[in-house]
Amino acid sequence: MGAVGSKQHARVPKASKLSDVYDDNENSVAARYDTLVSAFKTQFEGEKPKTIARSPGRVNLIGEHIDYEGYSVLPMAIGLDVIVAVSVALKEEGNVEEDEAEATLSIANVDGEKYTPKEFPFDHEQEVDVKSHHWTNYVLCGFKGIFDQLKKQNKLESVLESAFMKRVKKVMVMVDGKVPLGSGLSSFSALNCAVTVALMDAFELSFTKGELSELTCLSERYSGTQSGGMDQAISIMGEKDLAKRIDFNPIGAMDVPLPTNLTFLIGNSCAVSKKAESAHKHYNLRVVECRLAAILMAKHYGEDIEKAKTRVTLREVADLYCNKGDLWTALGAVRKALNEGSYTKKQLENDEGLGDLRKIFDCENNEAFNVVLQKNDTFKLRDRARHVFSEARRVHEFQKICEGQSPRYAVSGPIYEHWCKVIGLEPDVGVASDDPTKDFGHPMYGIGKEDALAKLMHLSHESCKTQYECSCDELDELVDAFMSAGALGARLTGAGWGGCVVAVCESDIAEEILADVKKSFYEKRFQSGVANIADETNLLFKTAPSAGAAILHYDDEKGVIV
Ligand code: GLA
């Protein structure tokens, strides 16, 4: 079966029954929505929700840290989600006191003790306080993103001047999240997406899924991380039973059917990844390193230095200079264009002739990059670029294998064929090493589809660990625990530096593997208090592709769904 139908032009569906969205027991899902609604009514003194929306977390099967470099990734939406109830109170016409009062955006959480409520002015131009790391920052991101999108569509003035917007007195938002925080399953993107969809509907606006994916990607940057668009795109465009290949520039989501005899498992490493807090030394630093690598590669290909400095992604450079984006060629070029080890700031600015790095990254206007350059003096470029190009290739191979192509044929490209000839192998033999000239190996040769997918996941983890350096001891230990228990493959998922592992296994032994991993990895953590046994089902579980964002019809008489 080929990749079918990109759905970016569709609108977020209005679910007509809970089973359209959830596989879980309908009663417990309905009870969760009842709790959301009663928390809403209590918090906002009897007001009723106008709109309810949900958006899920995600697990990335393969393609880590390449979305912001323009390369496709292959995630699926998971069953855990964020649900949001919203209502807009309007000023009474002719009521002078109300007319003059400042409109507000009031945000609360069902778990109000842990996630305290906050009130903001109803002002889309206000800044997000990135120093506070308060959970409501992501709600503000969603709120601001809607107006940014309107501006982009030249509709901002007319919407702000509309009778509806002028009468807004108070926007009320109640949130309930089930995606574990800091787990690498995109809890914050699920929050941003659910809020954006709910507010869009409550403000009587309508954006396509593609527009929503892009606007939430950009709006989340107000929180302080320069992330790519994978998490938001899959949260918005995910579908039951299908993984998706998410493309960028332009955004798109192609269906990828997963082998039905395989089950995907998720395990939380119990190392919390605080993406926003640690961005300057982890996530944002990698974005900076990749951009510097792209610039030096463009320079290597003879671009004038000023022109090279305008390059933003590795893909941009590979598409221009590496056999129209051939990833083997790009991998070869990395070795020639970039030094092994690290570059210092001084080397980059003086020896490489890049001048003031702060100017390249527009640090006057971009605080996230400003902090990266203030706090780091060494930048690894070759390893980061190698990871990006080899990971982009693994995504391509993974998709081809899922679509039924033999692992032997999943690899292609002129340089690859050339190398195969040099080495004396048939060009259709799969290669999973990222450097055929040096560590040539053909682990995909003669293995079945399932093993090939698992092997790609394994290689992805190795590359994340050694070249991108975004793993950590707990993630590596959990990967080993899954493998020792009999999984076919396992890898960190999401940004890394903590969070979750995704593993794949033959479906008939999934339960055995879960029991084994519980014993080897979690029991000691339950005993030491690092993990809480009450959270067991959210720490280690089976997962399958789930539905993406949805708007749920709310009727106060009949409940959430009519
Ligand atoms: C985070 C970001 C994504 C992506 C992953 C790593 O989840 O939000 O855009 O870059 O890390 O693959």
XYZ file of C-alpha atoms and ligand atoms in Angstrom:
574
model
C 0.000 0.000 0.000
C 1.375 3.444 -0.869
C 1.348 6.557 1.266
C -2.037 8.149 0.817
C -3.851 11.390 1.269
C -2.233 14.316 2.982
C -4.973 15.893 5.092
C -3.646 19.375 5.749
C -6.554 21.073 3.982
C -9.207 19.372 6.109
C -10.752 20.962 9.224
C -10.558 19.556 12.747
C -13.466 17.083 12.979
C -16.448 17.649 15.221
C -16.710 14.269 16.925
C -20.211 12.887 17.071
C -19.556 10.227 19.691
C -16.762 9.518 22.151
C -15.919 6.266 20.413
C -14.955 8.312 17.312
C -12.028 9.494 19.342
C -11.337 7.068 22.168
C -10.685 3.341 22.363
C -10.926 3.318 26.149
C -13.959 2.459 28.168
C -16.596 5.017 27.207
C -17.932 5.421 30.734
C -14.589 6.402 32.181
C -14.000 8.851 29.333
C -17.453 10.360 29.821
C -16.768 10.657 33.563
C -13.559 12.568 32.807
C -15.475 15.068 30.670
C -18.115 15.407 33.411
C -15.330 16.263 35.859
C -13.968 18.852 33.419
C -17.379 20.464 33.078
C -18.094 20.539 36.797
C -14.629 21.974 37.515
C -15.400 24.619 34.906
C -18.702 25.503 36.533
C -17.172 25.664 40.017
C -14.215 27.788 38.943
C -16.258 30.181 36.849
C -19.259 30.515 39.149
C -21.881 28.587 37.266
C -20.858 29.554 33.708
C -21.184 26.717 31.183
C -18.586 25.709 28.609
C -19.291 26.808 25.058
C -16.729 24.594 23.347
C -14.797 21.504 24.315
C -11.764 20.315 22.385
C -9.075 17.690 22.803
C -5.669 17.091 21.333
C -3.369 14.117 21.957
C 0.258 13.564 22.845
C 2.442 11.663 20.411
C 5.132 9.087 20.210
C 7.740 9.519 17.530
C 8.645 6.175 15.972
C 11.636 7.493 14.088
C 13.076 10.835 12.938
C 14.443 12.596 16.010
C 15.679 16.182 15.942
C 15.314 16.564 12.222
C 11.980 18.379 11.939
C 13.613 21.756 12.577
C 16.128 20.884 9.878
C 13.271 20.489 7.383
C 13.250 16.683 7.206
C 10.213 14.422 7.482
C 9.519 12.517 10.699
C 7.342 9.517 11.484
C 5.226 9.801 14.637
C 1.778 8.624 15.678
C -0.769 10.224 17.997
C -1.336 8.339 21.263
C -4.474 7.855 23.346
C -3.335 10.184 26.163
C -4.578 13.714 25.574
C -5.405 17.159 26.917
C -9.042 18.218 27.065
C -10.084 21.852 27.308
C -13.417 23.553 28.000
C -13.836 27.178 26.977
C -16.481 29.837 27.231
C -16.562 33.503 26.309
C -18.610 35.899 28.444
C -19.703 38.989 26.524
C -20.221 42.489 27.814
C -23.826 43.553 28.097
C -24.678 46.040 25.417
C -25.083 49.557 26.755
C -23.572 48.705 30.148
C -21.030 51.516 30.555
C -19.239 49.931 33.513
C -18.720 46.698 31.625
C -17.735 48.562 28.492
C -14.841 50.165 30.265
C -13.640 47.141 32.219
C -10.561 45.390 30.908
C -11.347 42.036 29.293
C -9.591 39.009 30.804
C -8.341 35.534 29.949
C -8.832 33.294 32.947
C -7.125 29.889 32.979
C -7.579 27.020 35.425
C -6.847 23.305 35.696
C -8.915 20.428 37.041
C -5.915 19.660 39.256
C -5.813 23.188 40.625
C -3.455 22.391 43.478
C -0.665 21.239 41.236
C -1.458 23.514 38.325
C -2.521 26.791 39.860
C -4.939 29.114 38.032
C -3.858 32.420 36.518
C -5.586 35.398 34.989
C -4.191 37.488 32.134
C -5.487 40.486 30.234
C -7.317 39.615 27.026
C -4.432 40.988 25.016
C -2.798 39.032 22.211
C 0.268 41.281 22.269
C 1.275 40.503 25.860
C 4.549 38.667 26.313
C 4.863 35.158 27.660
C 6.941 35.219 30.838
C 9.480 32.563 29.871
C 11.286 32.917 33.178
C 8.290 31.715 35.191
C 7.805 28.329 33.442
C 4.197 28.373 34.649
C 2.007 25.785 32.889
C -0.362 28.520 31.654
C 2.451 29.807 29.403
C 1.383 27.187 26.875
C -2.207 28.393 27.012
C -0.984 31.901 26.317
C 1.044 30.534 23.397
C -2.119 29.047 21.903
C -4.036 32.279 22.487
C -1.375 34.453 20.848
C -0.956 32.039 17.945
C -4.561 32.519 16.854
C -4.062 36.253 16.445
C -0.705 35.763 14.715
C -2.463 33.545 12.199
C -5.181 36.144 11.651
C -2.468 38.724 11.066
C -0.786 36.452 8.548
C -4.108 36.114 6.740
C -4.659 39.892 6.854
C -7.755 39.366 8.940
C -6.553 40.652 12.292
C -8.011 44.153 12.074
C -11.414 43.006 10.902
C -11.674 40.296 13.552
C -10.592 42.664 16.326
C -13.156 45.190 15.106
C -15.960 42.602 14.914
C -18.960 43.031 17.166
C -18.138 39.730 18.867
C -14.515 40.502 19.753
C -15.365 44.013 20.920
C -17.832 42.607 23.406
C -15.509 40.011 24.940
C -15.580 40.417 28.720
C -13.917 37.249 29.900
C -12.535 34.156 28.231
C -12.662 31.156 30.566
C -10.444 28.125 30.032
C -10.484 24.878 32.048
C -7.858 22.205 31.291
C -7.402 18.541 32.119
C -4.227 16.828 30.895
C -3.461 13.131 30.825
C -0.129 13.258 28.974
C 2.573 12.884 31.638
C 4.621 16.085 31.886
C 8.250 16.046 30.790
C 7.824 12.528 29.426
C 8.816 13.213 25.839
C 5.234 12.497 24.745
C 4.535 16.130 23.944
C 2.395 17.125 26.864
C 2.876 20.837 26.234
C 2.180 20.661 22.523
C -0.997 18.702 23.273
C -1.981 21.513 25.658
C -1.148 24.236 23.154
C -3.051 22.421 20.380
C -6.130 21.630 22.475
C -6.328 25.246 23.673
C -5.828 26.633 20.167
C -8.572 24.440 18.717
C -10.986 25.220 21.551
C -10.352 28.979 21.366
C -10.616 28.951 17.570
C -14.055 27.371 17.838
C -15.155 29.598 20.715
C -14.082 32.701 18.739
C -16.098 31.426 15.767
C -13.015 31.110 13.576
C -11.981 28.211 11.378
C -8.464 27.235 10.305
C -7.425 24.180 8.320
C -5.423 21.416 9.985
C -2.347 22.585 8.085
C -2.801 26.152 9.287
C -3.346 24.960 12.845
C -0.232 22.777 12.695
C 1.889 25.678 11.523
C 0.462 28.280 13.834
C 0.829 26.076 16.924
C 4.400 25.241 15.952
C 5.250 28.930 15.747
C 3.240 29.962 18.799
C 4.947 27.381 21.003
C 8.218 29.204 20.424
C 6.864 31.938 22.727
C 7.509 29.419 25.514
C 11.256 29.635 24.882
C 12.066 26.516 22.830
C 12.838 26.794 19.145
C 11.189 23.461 18.381
C 10.231 22.095 14.985
C 6.665 21.296 14.038
C 6.368 17.548 14.547
C 4.509 17.480 17.850
C 1.838 19.958 16.891
C 1.339 18.516 13.396
C 0.721 14.976 14.634
C -1.446 16.166 17.517
C -3.651 18.009 15.030
C -3.465 15.592 12.080
C -3.116 12.193 13.784
C -5.598 9.439 12.921
C -6.638 6.144 14.424
C -4.694 3.123 13.159
C -2.195 5.171 11.142
C 1.256 6.465 11.820
C 2.036 9.555 9.764
C 4.968 10.824 7.830
C 4.954 14.504 8.661
C 6.535 16.740 6.028
C 7.517 20.365 6.358
C 7.618 23.302 3.950
C 4.858 22.747 3.025
C 3.361 20.922 5.961
C 1.684 17.616 5.198
C 0.796 14.293 6.809
C 0.966 11.108 4.752
C -0.563 7.884 6.062
C 1.901 5.162 7.017
C 0.305 1.794 7.815
C 2.196 -0.111 10.505
C 2.644 -3.906 10.329
C -0.317 -5.421 12.135
C 1.719 -8.157 13.834
C 3.803 -5.622 15.740
C 2.987 -3.785 18.939
C 4.579 -0.559 20.110
C 5.322 -0.131 23.799
C 6.119 3.023 25.732
C 8.188 3.205 28.898
C 8.919 6.343 30.875
C 12.560 6.564 31.987
C 11.456 8.527 35.097
C 14.105 11.134 34.250
C 12.079 14.303 33.764
C 13.076 16.258 30.712
C 12.518 19.949 31.427
C 12.621 21.112 27.855
C 12.096 24.823 28.427
C 14.335 25.097 31.511
C 17.277 23.266 29.959
C 16.811 24.541 26.403
C 19.987 26.647 26.372
C 22.246 23.650 26.944
C 20.183 21.017 25.156
C 17.448 21.651 22.624
C 18.161 25.212 21.530
C 21.894 24.528 21.513
C 21.304 21.735 18.992
C 19.249 24.077 16.800
C 22.163 26.533 16.869
C 24.727 23.810 16.137
C 22.755 22.542 13.135
C 22.434 26.042 11.722
C 26.157 26.633 12.123
C 26.799 23.302 10.396
C 24.515 24.358 7.520
C 26.391 27.649 7.177
C 29.816 26.003 7.107
C 28.596 23.442 4.580
C 27.295 26.202 2.324
C 30.676 27.916 2.695
C 32.399 24.651 1.811
C 30.410 24.593 -1.413
C 31.814 27.986 -2.297
C 29.023 30.251 -1.194
C 29.953 33.794 -0.392
C 30.156 34.077 3.400
C 27.357 36.625 3.660
C 25.083 34.395 1.592
C 26.109 31.301 3.576
C 25.141 33.096 6.779
C 21.541 33.309 5.589
C 21.217 29.489 5.423
C 18.968 28.153 8.123
C 18.630 24.382 7.745
C 20.851 21.508 6.720
C 18.209 20.418 4.257
C 18.339 23.733 2.455
C 22.065 23.232 1.850
C 21.815 19.523 0.965
C 19.022 20.221 -1.535
C 21.167 22.827 -3.251
C 24.532 21.146 -3.291
C 24.294 17.419 -2.531
C 22.863 15.804 -5.626
C 19.467 17.446 -5.066
C 19.315 16.340 -1.475
C 20.770 12.853 -1.793
C 21.427 11.926 1.813
C 24.424 9.725 1.056
C 26.082 12.607 -0.725
C 25.229 14.874 2.188
C 26.800 12.416 4.640
C 29.944 12.331 2.552
C 30.027 16.132 2.377
C 29.772 16.454 6.158
C 33.135 14.740 6.509
C 34.784 17.153 4.161
C 33.094 20.358 5.239
C 33.107 20.047 9.015
C 35.889 19.385 11.503
C 35.743 16.520 13.926
C 35.123 17.479 17.556
C 34.047 20.951 18.587
C 34.521 24.472 17.315
C 34.946 27.325 19.772
C 33.082 30.576 19.331
C 36.350 32.286 18.511
C 37.203 29.734 15.811
C 33.823 30.188 14.202
C 33.853 33.957 14.373
C 37.496 34.506 13.357
C 38.996 31.460 11.626
C 35.838 30.500 9.764
C 35.040 34.137 9.108
C 31.474 34.106 10.412
C 31.891 37.333 12.392
C 29.687 38.096 15.358
C 27.516 34.987 15.905
C 24.991 37.075 17.788
C 24.133 38.846 14.564
C 23.548 35.600 12.678
C 21.104 34.474 15.336
C 19.450 37.868 15.695
C 20.108 37.801 19.428
C 18.735 41.298 19.915
C 15.312 39.958 19.106
C 15.684 36.300 19.963
C 16.248 35.725 23.641
C 16.366 31.918 23.257
C 19.398 32.088 20.953
C 20.893 34.926 22.952
C 21.038 32.684 26.027
C 22.534 29.805 24.014
C 25.375 32.018 22.810
C 25.926 33.505 26.243
C 26.125 30.161 27.983
C 28.041 27.998 25.518
C 31.467 28.337 24.019
C 31.846 25.072 22.135
C 29.722 23.769 19.303
C 29.870 20.285 17.790
C 28.928 20.488 14.165
C 30.067 17.350 12.366
C 28.414 14.881 14.719
C 25.158 16.823 14.762
C 24.987 17.028 10.974
C 25.813 13.330 10.608
C 22.936 12.483 12.894
C 20.518 14.694 10.981
C 21.295 13.296 7.533
C 21.471 9.660 8.634
C 18.258 9.965 10.658
C 16.453 11.545 7.696
C 17.489 8.508 5.678
C 16.272 6.104 8.332
C 12.830 7.750 8.232
C 12.711 7.229 4.494
C 13.711 3.568 4.857
C 11.254 2.984 7.709
C 8.389 4.333 5.634
C 9.316 2.306 2.575
C 9.469 -0.881 4.629
C 6.082 -0.143 6.241
C 4.661 0.304 2.764
C 5.767 -3.182 1.865
C 9.035 -2.550 0.089
C 11.634 -5.186 0.820
C 14.288 -3.924 3.250
C 16.782 -4.813 0.522
C 15.303 -2.162 -1.732
C 14.514 0.539 0.765
C 17.828 2.299 0.367
C 18.604 4.193 -2.788
C 20.508 7.074 -4.313
C 23.337 7.464 -6.805
C 26.109 7.725 -4.250
C 24.812 4.706 -2.412
C 24.861 2.731 -5.641
C 28.345 3.931 -6.377
C 29.589 2.831 -2.980
C 27.951 -0.528 -3.369
C 29.782 -1.011 -6.636
C 33.089 -0.047 -5.066
C 32.526 -2.462 -2.267
C 31.304 -5.166 -4.601
C 27.755 -5.594 -3.350
C 24.524 -5.580 -5.264
C 23.123 -2.034 -5.011
C 19.813 -3.332 -3.752
C 21.325 -4.613 -0.525
C 20.183 -2.462 2.356
C 22.755 -0.532 4.311
C 22.077 0.845 7.714
C 25.455 2.254 8.597
C 25.685 5.997 8.106
C 29.141 5.889 6.603
C 29.523 3.276 3.913
C 33.105 4.337 3.229
C 34.215 3.573 6.733
C 31.941 1.409 8.821
C 30.318 -0.360 5.933
C 27.897 -2.955 7.090
C 24.716 -4.404 5.734
C 22.620 -5.301 8.715
C 19.461 -5.067 6.632
C 20.569 -7.762 4.266
C 18.578 -10.934 4.482
C 16.393 -9.821 7.359
C 12.614 -9.563 7.431
C 10.462 -6.457 7.554
C 9.976 -6.541 11.324
C 13.663 -6.915 12.081
C 14.525 -4.205 9.600
C 12.176 -1.719 11.262
C 13.552 -2.651 14.665
C 17.101 -2.311 13.405
C 16.389 1.185 12.129
C 14.985 2.129 15.536
C 18.056 0.733 17.204
C 20.387 2.671 14.894
C 18.372 5.794 15.537
C 18.915 5.404 19.273
C 22.628 4.854 18.802
C 22.875 7.976 16.687
C 20.869 10.029 19.216
C 23.124 8.751 21.964
C 26.546 9.110 20.400
C 26.222 11.793 17.735
C 23.390 13.980 18.910
C 24.091 13.338 22.601
C 20.458 13.670 23.595
C 20.113 10.435 25.559
C 20.825 9.924 29.268
C 21.676 6.970 31.538
C 18.067 6.235 32.431
C 16.984 6.168 28.770
C 19.869 3.873 27.839
C 19.068 1.570 30.755
C 15.420 1.389 29.715
C 16.332 0.659 26.084
C 18.499 -2.211 27.356
C 15.697 -3.427 29.627
C 13.297 -3.634 26.670
C 15.861 -5.407 24.508
C 16.750 -7.935 27.219
C 13.045 -8.605 27.709
C 12.711 -9.617 24.049
C 11.732 -6.434 22.209
C 12.863 -6.282 18.605
C 13.999 -2.686 18.871
C 13.865 0.283 21.241
C 14.860 3.931 21.191
C 14.372 7.198 22.992
C 11.445 9.187 21.644
C 10.968 12.956 21.568
C 13.632 15.460 22.464
C 15.428 13.087 24.861
C 17.574 14.047 27.889
C 14.925 12.142 29.846
C 11.371 11.223 28.967
C 10.247 8.048 27.217
C 11.459 5.075 25.235
C 9.423 3.509 22.439
C 9.947 -0.186 21.803
C 8.567 -2.549 19.192
C 7.833 -6.251 19.605
C 5.871 -9.143 18.172
C 2.320 -8.584 19.442
C 1.953 -11.998 21.060
C 4.755 -11.361 23.559
C 3.907 -7.741 24.406
C 2.468 -8.578 27.844
C 5.463 -10.721 28.750
C 7.817 -7.906 27.828
C 5.875 -5.400 29.900
C 6.021 -7.734 32.915
C 9.728 -8.252 32.458
C 10.542 -4.546 32.095
C 8.410 -3.795 35.123
C 10.580 -6.175 37.091
C 13.958 -5.123 35.772
C 13.490 -1.367 35.453
C 10.558 -0.146 37.534
C 10.454 -2.237 40.676
C 13.622 -0.727 42.124
C 12.320 2.718 41.235
C 9.019 2.056 43.000
C 10.994 0.979 46.050
C 13.319 3.959 46.059
C 10.471 6.396 45.468
C 11.800 7.620 42.086
C 8.523 6.373 40.604
C 5.107 5.959 42.136
C 3.412 2.591 41.771
C 0.062 4.353 41.474
C 1.270 5.781 38.139
C 2.227 2.375 36.787
C -0.225 2.359 33.896
C 1.074 5.737 32.718
C 4.707 4.689 32.995
C 4.682 1.503 30.969
C 2.011 0.648 28.431
C 1.081 -0.592 24.965
C 0.142 2.016 22.428
C -1.426 2.213 18.990
C -2.041 5.090 16.576
C -4.894 7.215 17.931
C -7.118 10.018 16.703
C -5.851 13.590 16.420
C -7.475 16.807 17.615
C -11.251 16.982 17.760
C -13.988 19.390 18.782
C -16.661 17.805 20.954
C -20.164 19.052 20.940
C -21.289 20.197 24.369
C -24.873 20.373 25.457
C -25.488 21.309 29.058
C -28.646 19.222 29.284
C -27.351 16.089 27.653
C -23.645 16.142 28.499
C -20.595 16.394 26.306
C -21.801 14.542 23.276
C -25.292 14.531 21.826
C 10.649 18.013 20.632
C 10.246 19.094 19.644
C 10.021 18.497 18.255
C 11.190 17.633 17.819
C 11.584 16.653 18.924
C 12.833 15.894 18.604
O 9.597 17.149 20.854
O 9.089 19.760 20.073
O 9.758 19.536 17.347
O 12.260 18.431 17.425
O 11.773 17.308 20.166
O 12.642 15.090 17.511
